[in-house]
XYZ file of C-alpha atoms in Angstrom:
646
model
C -53.412 11.129 -35.725
C -51.289 10.043 -38.812
C -47.874 7.946 -37.717
C -44.431 8.785 -37.042
C -41.781 8.799 -39.457
C -38.758 7.079 -37.851
C -35.768 6.902 -39.538
C -33.110 4.529 -38.968
C -28.938 4.729 -39.478
C -29.501 3.156 -42.860
C -31.334 5.740 -44.308
C -34.459 3.543 -44.461
C -37.697 4.457 -42.479
C -40.713 3.054 -40.514
C -44.301 4.280 -40.201
C -45.283 3.933 -36.120
C -48.185 5.148 -34.120
C -47.213 7.965 -31.678
C -46.130 6.631 -28.388
C -44.227 3.725 -30.437
C -41.022 2.558 -27.776
C -37.960 2.107 -29.342
C -38.007 -1.345 -28.228
C -41.226 -2.163 -30.411
C -39.297 -1.137 -33.191
C -36.094 -2.825 -32.211
C -38.561 -6.033 -32.105
C -40.043 -5.642 -35.541
C -36.741 -5.075 -37.006
C -35.543 -8.608 -35.496
C -36.127 -10.506 -32.103
C -32.245 -11.061 -31.797
C -32.087 -6.881 -32.204
C -34.154 -6.228 -29.201
C -32.474 -9.014 -27.058
C -29.212 -7.454 -27.476
C -30.735 -3.670 -27.182
C -28.902 -1.698 -24.005
C -30.415 1.596 -24.785
C -31.466 3.934 -28.118
C -30.588 7.293 -29.397
C -33.317 9.155 -30.360
C -32.684 12.698 -32.309
C -29.185 12.438 -31.345
C -29.652 11.780 -27.421
C -29.357 8.533 -25.281
C -33.036 6.964 -24.782
C -34.599 4.295 -22.973
C -35.859 1.578 -24.688
C -39.043 1.587 -22.893
C -39.597 5.593 -23.174
C -42.068 6.840 -25.942
C -41.678 8.308 -29.109
C -43.939 11.080 -29.741
C -42.403 12.933 -32.993
C -41.402 11.941 -36.302
C -37.490 11.211 -35.262
C -33.733 9.888 -36.202
C -33.451 6.270 -34.158
C -30.488 4.396 -33.311
C -30.484 0.783 -31.189
C -27.430 0.452 -29.064
C -26.246 -2.835 -28.444
C -23.216 -4.427 -26.166
C -20.645 -3.481 -29.118
C -21.553 0.559 -28.369
C -19.270 1.982 -25.513
C -22.339 4.165 -24.120
C -24.209 1.204 -23.964
C -21.448 0.179 -21.096
C -22.096 3.366 -19.237
C -25.946 3.086 -19.297
C -25.407 -0.618 -18.585
C -23.065 0.374 -15.299
C -25.613 3.276 -14.205
C -28.507 0.893 -14.145
C -26.008 -1.898 -12.193
C -25.924 1.330 -9.667
C -29.405 1.943 -9.317
C -29.612 -2.048 -8.531
C -26.955 -1.742 -5.374
C -28.948 0.927 -4.150
C -31.943 -0.899 -4.477
C -30.324 -3.721 -2.249
C -29.179 -1.889 -0.211
C -32.548 0.094 0.384
C -34.213 -3.354 0.819
C -31.446 -4.454 3.808
C -30.757 -1.311 5.415
C -34.155 1.353 4.721
C -32.686 3.683 7.525
C -30.055 4.758 4.630
C -29.683 7.977 2.953
C -28.824 8.322 -0.694
C -26.199 9.775 -2.502
C -25.078 9.776 -5.967
C -24.279 6.493 -7.845
C -22.497 7.231 -11.445
C -20.729 4.688 -13.901
C -17.090 4.881 -13.786
C -14.068 3.612 -15.866
C -14.578 -0.053 -15.171
C -17.661 -0.167 -13.283
C -19.851 1.981 -10.514
C -20.398 3.336 -7.303
C -22.909 4.687 -5.220
C -22.619 6.802 -2.356
C -24.862 6.220 0.934
C -24.917 7.632 4.583
C -25.965 5.622 7.226
C -25.195 5.420 11.190
C -23.134 2.177 11.225
C -20.625 1.199 8.396
C -20.889 -1.084 5.942
C -18.422 -3.951 6.845
C -17.206 -6.755 3.895
C -20.064 -9.265 4.819
C -22.389 -6.839 4.268
C -21.089 -6.485 0.645
C -21.939 -10.209 0.257
C -25.455 -9.813 1.422
C -25.824 -7.085 -0.552
C -24.745 -8.736 -4.016
C -26.599 -11.726 -2.741
C -29.588 -9.446 -2.648
C -28.907 -7.674 -5.767
C -29.329 -11.178 -7.829
C -32.737 -11.504 -6.148
C -33.480 -8.494 -7.591
C -32.045 -8.926 -11.310
C -33.961 -12.378 -11.082
C -37.644 -10.657 -10.151
C -36.688 -8.656 -13.952
C -37.625 -5.250 -12.097
C -38.379 -2.298 -14.578
C -36.860 0.718 -14.739
C -39.347 3.056 -14.822
C -39.006 6.660 -15.729
C -41.492 9.637 -14.643
C -41.531 13.554 -15.208
C -42.163 15.248 -11.957
C -43.049 18.962 -10.879
C -40.341 20.558 -9.091
C -42.431 21.595 -6.524
C -44.103 18.408 -5.954
C -40.922 16.308 -6.240
C -39.228 18.260 -3.503
C -42.246 17.913 -1.579
C -42.041 14.183 -1.831
C -38.026 13.707 -1.136
C -38.599 15.912 1.613
C -41.525 13.153 2.976
C -38.753 10.727 1.757
C -36.718 12.212 4.299
C -33.701 12.621 1.109
C -32.116 15.640 2.005
C -28.872 15.145 -0.440
C -31.568 14.322 -3.301
C -33.463 17.579 -2.441
C -29.899 19.688 -2.441
C -29.811 18.032 -5.876
C -32.912 18.925 -7.307
C -32.738 22.300 -6.217
C -29.311 22.710 -7.472
C -30.115 20.898 -10.656
C -33.841 20.234 -11.593
C -35.664 22.009 -14.397
C -39.366 23.433 -13.530
C -39.857 19.580 -14.643
C -37.401 16.694 -13.903
C -37.283 13.010 -14.249
C -36.785 10.319 -11.927
C -36.562 6.463 -11.934
C -37.913 3.680 -9.440
C -36.667 0.434 -9.282
C -39.006 -1.612 -7.031
C -41.615 -0.630 -4.108
C -38.460 0.743 -2.376
C -36.082 2.578 -4.417
C -36.688 6.035 -6.013
C -33.942 8.209 -7.291
C -34.058 11.932 -9.175
C -32.088 10.557 -12.055
C -31.787 11.981 -15.894
C -31.059 8.686 -17.000
C -31.664 6.988 -19.459
C -31.603 2.835 -17.961
C -32.081 -0.516 -19.322
C -35.509 -2.002 -19.863
C -35.520 -4.376 -16.175
C -32.787 -5.914 -14.053
C -32.753 -9.370 -15.995
C -30.778 -7.283 -18.685
C -27.952 -7.282 -16.309
C -25.249 -10.249 -16.358
C -22.168 -9.993 -14.417
C -21.336 -7.615 -11.963
C -19.404 -7.785 -8.334
C -18.848 -5.221 -5.425
C -15.431 -5.012 -4.868
C -14.784 -2.541 -2.099
C -16.106 -0.140 0.632
C -14.107 3.712 0.856
C -14.822 6.525 2.787
C -16.091 9.969 0.597
C -17.408 13.112 1.169
C -20.681 14.684 0.003
C -20.125 15.845 -3.247
C -16.220 15.596 -2.594
C -15.845 18.825 -0.061
C -14.046 17.563 3.165
C -16.025 20.169 4.773
C -19.276 18.531 4.089
C -20.540 15.331 6.141
C -18.704 11.632 5.249
C -20.468 9.017 2.855
C -19.913 5.483 2.637
C -18.669 4.553 -0.770
C -19.793 1.195 -2.359
C -17.572 0.147 -5.536
C -18.671 -2.796 -8.104
C -17.687 -3.827 -11.117
C -20.260 -4.990 -14.077
C -20.130 -6.189 -17.558
C -22.107 -7.473 -20.185
C -20.482 -11.353 -20.215
C -18.859 -13.083 -16.981
C -16.493 -13.802 -19.438
C -15.224 -10.244 -19.687
C -15.894 -10.019 -16.263
C -13.618 -12.701 -15.411
C -11.292 -11.366 -17.390
C -11.472 -7.984 -16.184
C -11.298 -9.514 -12.304
C -8.057 -11.904 -13.464
C -6.162 -8.505 -15.114
C -7.363 -6.712 -11.518
C -5.314 -9.689 -9.848
C -2.173 -8.942 -11.901
C -2.343 -5.621 -11.309
C -2.508 -6.083 -7.417
C 0.355 -8.210 -7.532
C 2.529 -5.606 -9.495
C 1.044 -2.689 -6.997
C 3.995 -0.045 -6.754
C 3.529 0.009 -3.068
C 3.964 -3.349 -2.189
C 6.565 -3.895 -4.437
C 8.250 -0.563 -3.361
C 8.335 -1.677 -0.023
C 9.478 -5.514 -0.659
C 12.033 -4.661 -2.873
C 12.982 -1.346 -0.629
C 12.964 1.524 -3.097
C 10.697 3.853 -1.332
C 8.703 4.458 1.806
C 6.240 7.346 2.969
C 6.890 7.660 6.442
C 4.219 8.913 9.014
C 6.666 11.081 10.701
C 7.093 13.224 7.689
C 3.773 13.188 6.532
C 1.755 12.182 3.680
C 2.498 12.636 -0.119
C 6.491 12.839 0.481
C 8.287 9.804 -0.872
C 11.462 8.766 0.470
C 13.816 7.102 -1.843
C 15.757 4.185 -0.550
C 19.634 3.117 -1.701
C 18.148 0.936 -4.003
C 15.126 3.275 -5.179
C 17.234 6.186 -5.312
C 20.167 3.831 -7.829
C 17.178 3.345 -9.960
C 15.912 7.157 -10.067
C 20.273 8.272 -11.152
C 19.357 6.181 -13.693
C 16.532 7.941 -15.206
C 17.812 11.529 -14.036
C 21.231 10.909 -15.575
C 19.325 10.031 -18.892
C 17.481 12.698 -19.016
C 19.932 14.970 -18.718
C 22.228 13.702 -21.173
C 19.204 13.964 -23.760
C 18.714 17.556 -23.087
C 22.095 18.113 -23.601
C 22.119 16.214 -26.756
C 18.860 17.641 -28.051
C 20.115 21.384 -27.563
C 18.537 22.123 -24.191
C 20.288 24.243 -21.567
C 20.252 22.918 -18.057
C 19.002 25.392 -15.615
C 18.098 24.981 -11.313
C 15.425 27.398 -10.077
C 14.536 27.651 -6.229
C 11.886 25.776 -4.621
C 10.569 28.803 -2.892
C 10.005 32.204 -4.196
C 8.095 35.743 -3.464
C 4.505 35.471 -3.628
C 4.299 38.242 -6.051
C 6.230 35.976 -9.026
C 3.327 33.918 -8.589
C 0.806 36.801 -8.685
C 2.532 37.935 -11.891
C 1.998 34.425 -13.489
C -1.362 34.232 -12.035
C -1.209 30.893 -10.259
C -2.336 32.544 -7.123
C -5.762 33.103 -8.033
C -6.213 30.145 -10.496
C -4.142 27.552 -8.568
C -4.422 29.042 -4.856
C -6.504 25.720 -3.634
C -3.354 23.671 -5.041
C -0.793 25.752 -3.251
C 0.879 25.544 -0.054
C 0.030 28.146 2.446
C 2.479 31.285 2.113
C 5.583 31.640 4.256
C 5.865 35.183 6.254
C 9.573 35.697 5.992
C 10.983 39.410 6.582
C 10.618 41.046 3.243
C 7.762 39.743 2.246
C 5.554 36.418 1.540
C 6.861 33.508 0.050
C 5.400 30.468 -1.553
C 6.602 27.041 -2.459
C 6.655 26.277 -5.791
C 3.703 24.668 -7.448
C 5.228 24.904 -10.893
C 8.685 25.187 -12.759
C 7.205 27.675 -15.756
C 7.865 31.289 -13.455
C 11.569 30.132 -13.089
C 12.391 29.527 -16.387
C 10.577 32.510 -17.360
C 12.757 34.633 -15.021
C 15.714 32.828 -16.285
C 14.517 33.965 -20.037
C 14.064 37.422 -19.031
C 17.499 37.569 -17.577
C 18.654 39.341 -20.649
C 17.494 40.510 -23.975
C 17.114 37.932 -26.797
C 17.770 38.194 -30.480
C 15.844 36.189 -33.018
C 19.208 34.224 -33.250
C 19.146 33.062 -30.100
C 15.965 31.819 -30.595
C 14.699 28.647 -29.686
C 15.449 28.972 -26.550
C 15.494 25.982 -24.840
C 15.582 25.553 -21.023
C 14.923 22.334 -19.076
C 15.273 21.170 -15.405
C 14.581 18.061 -13.003
C 12.395 20.715 -10.694
C 11.134 19.627 -7.519
C 7.533 21.390 -7.001
C 5.103 21.393 -4.203
C 0.997 21.182 -4.286
C -1.410 20.446 -1.892
C -2.969 17.658 -2.960
C -6.077 16.502 -0.515
C -4.700 13.642 1.662
C -8.252 11.588 -0.083
C -6.556 11.958 -3.331
C -2.699 10.820 -2.326
C -1.575 7.437 -3.717
C 1.801 5.543 -2.962
C 3.894 7.403 -6.000
C 0.953 8.474 -8.391
C -0.517 11.165 -6.524
C 1.894 13.098 -3.968
C 2.273 16.479 -2.613
C 5.975 16.580 -3.570
C 7.386 15.420 -6.897
C 9.886 16.239 -9.669
C 9.255 17.150 -13.293
C 11.311 16.775 -16.151
C 10.504 20.029 -16.873
C 11.193 22.641 -19.981
C 10.430 25.155 -21.688
C 10.618 26.294 -25.260
C 10.819 30.015 -26.375
C 10.750 30.526 -30.071
C 8.946 32.186 -33.301
C 6.406 31.398 -35.116
C 8.114 30.271 -37.829
C 10.088 27.795 -35.612
C 7.082 26.350 -33.913
C 5.971 23.556 -35.701
C 9.488 21.882 -35.641
C 9.841 22.076 -32.135
C 6.568 20.457 -31.302
C 7.840 17.716 -33.709
C 11.020 17.412 -31.790
C 9.269 17.322 -28.578
C 6.792 14.471 -30.027
C 10.027 12.694 -31.318
C 11.552 13.040 -27.965
C 8.534 11.792 -26.190
C 8.636 8.573 -28.505
C 12.384 7.742 -27.418
C 11.604 7.922 -23.808
C 8.663 5.289 -24.352
C 10.559 3.186 -26.595
C 14.233 3.625 -24.260
C 12.209 2.219 -21.521
C 10.296 -0.352 -23.053
C 7.068 1.117 -23.756
C 5.841 0.094 -27.479
C 2.759 0.826 -27.434
C 0.898 4.604 -26.775
C -1.407 7.135 -28.496
C -1.603 10.921 -28.710
C -4.857 13.016 -27.494
C -4.902 16.604 -28.858
C -7.015 18.939 -27.257
C -8.372 22.131 -28.894
C -10.341 24.953 -27.901
C -13.977 25.570 -28.580
C -13.300 28.308 -31.796
C -13.829 31.302 -28.899
C -17.717 30.410 -28.565
C -17.740 30.562 -24.897
C -15.025 33.065 -24.164
C -13.473 30.949 -21.581
C -10.035 30.842 -23.578
C -7.003 33.233 -23.328
C -5.200 33.765 -26.766
C -6.208 35.287 -29.873
C -8.042 33.208 -32.686
C -5.047 33.611 -34.720
C -3.151 32.191 -32.158
C -4.968 29.681 -31.618
C -5.215 28.682 -35.322
C -1.630 28.780 -35.559
C -0.963 26.322 -32.328
C -3.676 24.228 -33.396
C -2.104 23.955 -37.026
C 1.474 23.210 -35.442
C 0.129 20.415 -33.274
C -1.584 18.716 -35.659
C 0.847 18.822 -38.594
C 3.653 17.677 -35.328
C 0.977 14.140 -35.001
C 1.218 13.755 -38.497
C 4.872 14.225 -38.965
C 5.587 12.249 -35.997
C 3.059 9.388 -37.008
C 1.627 8.888 -33.766
C -2.144 7.927 -33.573
C -4.519 10.769 -32.521
C -7.732 11.627 -30.923
C -9.108 14.715 -31.241
C -10.061 16.275 -27.894
C -12.719 18.933 -28.834
C -13.215 21.736 -25.801
C -10.607 20.121 -23.904
C -7.780 22.565 -24.314
C -6.187 24.326 -21.234
C -7.509 28.235 -20.937
C -4.368 29.034 -21.993
C -3.461 27.308 -25.359
C -4.198 23.907 -26.858
C -2.048 20.330 -26.084
C -0.854 17.243 -26.801
C -0.816 14.004 -24.465
C 0.561 11.014 -24.905
C -0.724 8.052 -23.652
C 1.381 4.083 -22.974
C -0.086 0.836 -22.741
C 1.835 -0.773 -19.993
C 2.240 -4.565 -20.176
C -0.835 -5.384 -18.908
C -2.683 -3.175 -21.202
C -3.439 -0.026 -18.635
C -3.440 3.367 -20.354
C -1.059 6.196 -18.523
C -1.297 9.511 -19.521
C 2.696 10.866 -19.654
C 4.091 13.071 -22.260
C 2.417 16.275 -22.240
C 3.241 19.499 -24.771
C 1.096 22.200 -23.739
C 1.079 25.431 -25.671
C 0.595 28.838 -23.322
C -0.310 32.059 -25.317
C -1.012 33.752 -20.926
C 2.270 33.368 -19.389
C 4.560 35.311 -22.278
C 1.882 38.083 -21.922
C 1.958 38.389 -17.996
C 5.278 38.635 -18.033
C 6.179 40.973 -21.038
C 8.366 38.648 -22.846
C 10.454 40.101 -25.476
C 13.165 39.177 -28.439
C 14.281 41.182 -31.052
C 13.461 40.270 -34.588
C 15.109 40.710 -38.180
C 13.328 43.516 -38.080
C 14.806 45.372 -35.621
C 11.429 45.387 -33.325
C 10.737 43.681 -30.288
C 7.913 40.474 -30.751
C 6.586 38.119 -28.146
C 7.826 34.739 -28.538
C 5.790 31.678 -28.546
C 5.927 29.348 -25.511
C 5.886 25.869 -25.164
C 5.834 23.326 -21.944
C 6.812 20.181 -21.873
C 7.333 16.892 -19.727
C 8.588 13.841 -20.748
C 8.590 11.824 -17.349
C 5.773 13.516 -15.877
C 6.963 13.334 -12.766
C 9.832 11.384 -11.589
C 7.557 9.689 -8.500
C 4.654 8.711 -11.065
C 6.690 7.497 -13.962
C 8.885 5.394 -11.215
C 5.465 4.274 -10.028
C 4.752 3.229 -13.705
C 7.928 1.460 -13.986
C 7.439 -0.605 -10.836
C 4.351 -1.889 -12.470
C 5.007 -2.089 -15.782
C 8.096 -4.652 -15.069
C 6.369 -6.246 -11.956
C 9.805 -4.776 -10.169
C 12.513 -6.800 -12.522
C 13.602 -3.773 -13.674
C 15.747 -4.262 -17.179
C 19.362 -4.679 -16.535
C 20.640 -1.305 -16.891
C 18.078 0.163 -14.694
C 18.222 -2.516 -12.052
C 19.731 -1.269 -8.826
C 21.621 -4.381 -8.437
C 22.536 -5.979 -11.566
C 24.383 -9.072 -10.360
C 24.452 -10.900 -6.758
C 27.775 -12.955 -5.905
C 26.784 -15.937 -4.479
C 30.001 -17.656 -2.884
C 29.011 -21.424 -2.078
C 31.272 -21.838 0.866
C 33.688 -19.408 2.859
C 36.283 -20.984 1.031
C 35.154 -18.832 -2.013
C 35.382 -15.948 -0.300
C 38.702 -14.650 -1.794
C 37.504 -15.303 -5.008
C 33.767 -13.987 -4.434
C 35.195 -10.669 -3.481
C 37.877 -10.810 -7.017
C 34.869 -11.420 -8.998
C 32.553 -8.251 -7.237
C 35.682 -6.051 -7.833
C 36.081 -6.675 -11.327
C 32.311 -6.255 -12.068
C 32.024 -3.444 -10.149
C 35.315 -1.670 -11.691
C 33.407 -2.686 -15.109
C 30.585 -0.346 -13.838
C 28.066 -3.301 -13.075
C 26.220 -2.917 -9.766
C 26.739 -5.823 -7.444
C 25.804 -7.409 -4.357
C 28.057 -9.828 -2.423
C 26.078 -12.378 -0.692
C 28.990 -13.305 2.384
C 26.806 -14.638 4.715
C 27.707 -18.308 5.697
C 24.103 -19.388 4.354
C 23.078 -22.283 2.004
C 23.642 -21.025 -1.332
C 20.076 -22.090 -2.258
C 18.908 -19.373 0.208
C 21.145 -16.891 -0.815
C 19.458 -17.640 -4.449
C 16.354 -17.422 -3.344
C 16.145 -14.363 -1.763
C 18.616 -12.719 -4.573
C 15.089 -14.194 -7.318
C 12.761 -12.528 -4.610
C 14.813 -8.761 -4.773
C 14.283 -9.460 -9.004
C 18.305 -9.489 -9.195
C 18.506 -10.227 -13.030
C 21.824 -12.108 -12.868
C 23.045 -14.306 -9.733
C 26.416 -15.640 -9.545
C 27.167 -18.535 -7.966
C 30.858 -19.364 -7.279
C 32.586 -22.726 -6.042
C 35.513 -24.349 -6.147
C 35.155 -25.054 -9.445
C 34.626 -21.458 -10.459
C 37.460 -20.015 -8.563
C 39.900 -22.372 -10.163
C 38.849 -21.642 -13.309
C 38.018 -17.926 -13.186
C 35.003 -18.508 -14.200
C 31.119 -17.786 -12.614
C 27.789 -20.316 -12.620
C 25.650 -17.619 -14.138
C 21.876 -17.972 -13.194
C 19.380 -15.632 -14.509
C 15.998 -14.786 -12.387
C 13.921 -15.563 -15.907
C 16.048 -18.103 -17.759
C 17.186 -20.007 -14.847
C 20.506 -21.852 -15.142
C 22.632 -20.741 -18.106
C 25.923 -22.472 -16.938
C 29.441 -21.884 -16.404
C 31.059 -18.693 -18.059
C 34.366 -17.121 -17.973
C 34.067 -14.245 -15.755
C 35.562 -11.907 -18.549
C 32.717 -13.188 -21.059
C 29.920 -12.528 -18.617
C 31.494 -8.982 -17.969
C 31.398 -8.307 -21.737
C 27.870 -9.857 -21.748
C 26.267 -7.412 -18.886
C 27.906 -4.203 -20.233
C 26.850 -4.858 -24.068
C 23.530 -4.984 -22.220
C 24.061 -1.863 -19.538
C 25.094 -0.126 -22.428
C 22.508 -0.737 -25.309
C 19.463 -0.094 -22.445
C 18.370 -3.233 -23.624
C 14.951 -4.024 -22.138
C 14.526 -7.461 -23.072
C 15.318 -10.098 -20.942
């Protein structure tokens, strides 16, 4: 038999016998490459390093420098976890164990719940197995025989997956004597290549995410190519815990979620409501400056409206159940767009009226499953800074550019200076799953592509990731500890203008259908507020802080002067707290510091006599005594400039 021809990424070729493994070829190139190898890419497909090659092929050896390698590495670590669990708790039934961002998980079913002590035992056993250098062995199995084998092993969930996903021949992987899994792979050659991992938590999960199915126990872990990378990640994680908006939201008296009212419904406490007011006021002012008309739409509307929009069909699982009233069924709104469309339709529009930009801070209600709720980030009632733009084809590019410039202004105003964009496009009509004509998609995608370039945004194209009703741009910010958050969205819509029969009279005197763009920049007030809390670790910039200055008299003798200081600051538009308790001033300073008040103004006899304040900054400490008038000029300038620097 003649040798196979293997073509490497640099175009060079090697002749090897049939059945040669990628790992063997890597070793022929260099011992270091073989040691660093994680997985191979054969003819464009990820491939086990130990899987034989049986035909002429292209080959790329992927190392720790390739992002795809990390997914394979983490998937292999998930199998290592499952193998350890089965050695320790052989009665356990297996679910699924995929890689995820920053780690992996595996779902298990067993009578007794896992405990934190169990995690320690499991992790210890994982390291024992790692040191055994057990191979990840791939086998091909006939479907009928495989099903019988998994029935004999009493693995009903694996049988269910095989019935759903497997062809007549499927692959499975073994790891040691106890673990076998229906899995497409690929995996590492053996367990010794796993250098850093840690089990992190136990959570409940439903089989296949279906709350009507049985409950599983999910073990989460993280895995990295080196202990250094893992330690850095765990340090970031610890910093994220300190910044958790749920913890800080309670400590700083910003928000609460009340059990009696129900999960996923946020109460903004007085301090939180003050911060929210700044966000809302800034956005409404920007709407008016940028040519938007402010509108307000009802929270509940007839269900027929949602049938016309299509939400009653394609979005019904995320809507609350309808309410039966006198004349019809009514529905809490999950979206603001149909309400804005009705306002557009209120009268016939001319091309001279366009673009029509309608903006609203509109509260919507969506039925999020209880297991997905998360503080301010995932809630059931939230307020969107929602706007919809109705325009002509020749106006669309400039409107999208303006939306993106607006989005960048939002980010810069709130202290985010690192961000990127994702442009989600269609599949060219190949699968028939997208609405709208090809010429509409071509126009929209050209406009988005050109707008991103004009706005100077770094963009990543996400092919075949558009919504079915149009392409979109998502803007992601990077926060103070390097996490990415999806924030602003600019979304075309070819469907709703047609469903509602939207029209305008063109220059030719004939009726035309306007183009429609959905646009949200904060995303939602709740989620953006949560991001801000975590970005600033609760220490909001002066212009956003609920209390901008605390006035702290040293003794009761200075109370009258302290009240005058507070009154002058309030008159100048500064949000002030006067701590007039008969407590030691050091205690007052410490409590104001814990509440992350930007400025603490200590007043004693000398300050009262001089008409001054002794200024202390939450970050920079003692700033010395200043005339009150000078301090007022300083802090009001900071507030007016919307400065985000300390």
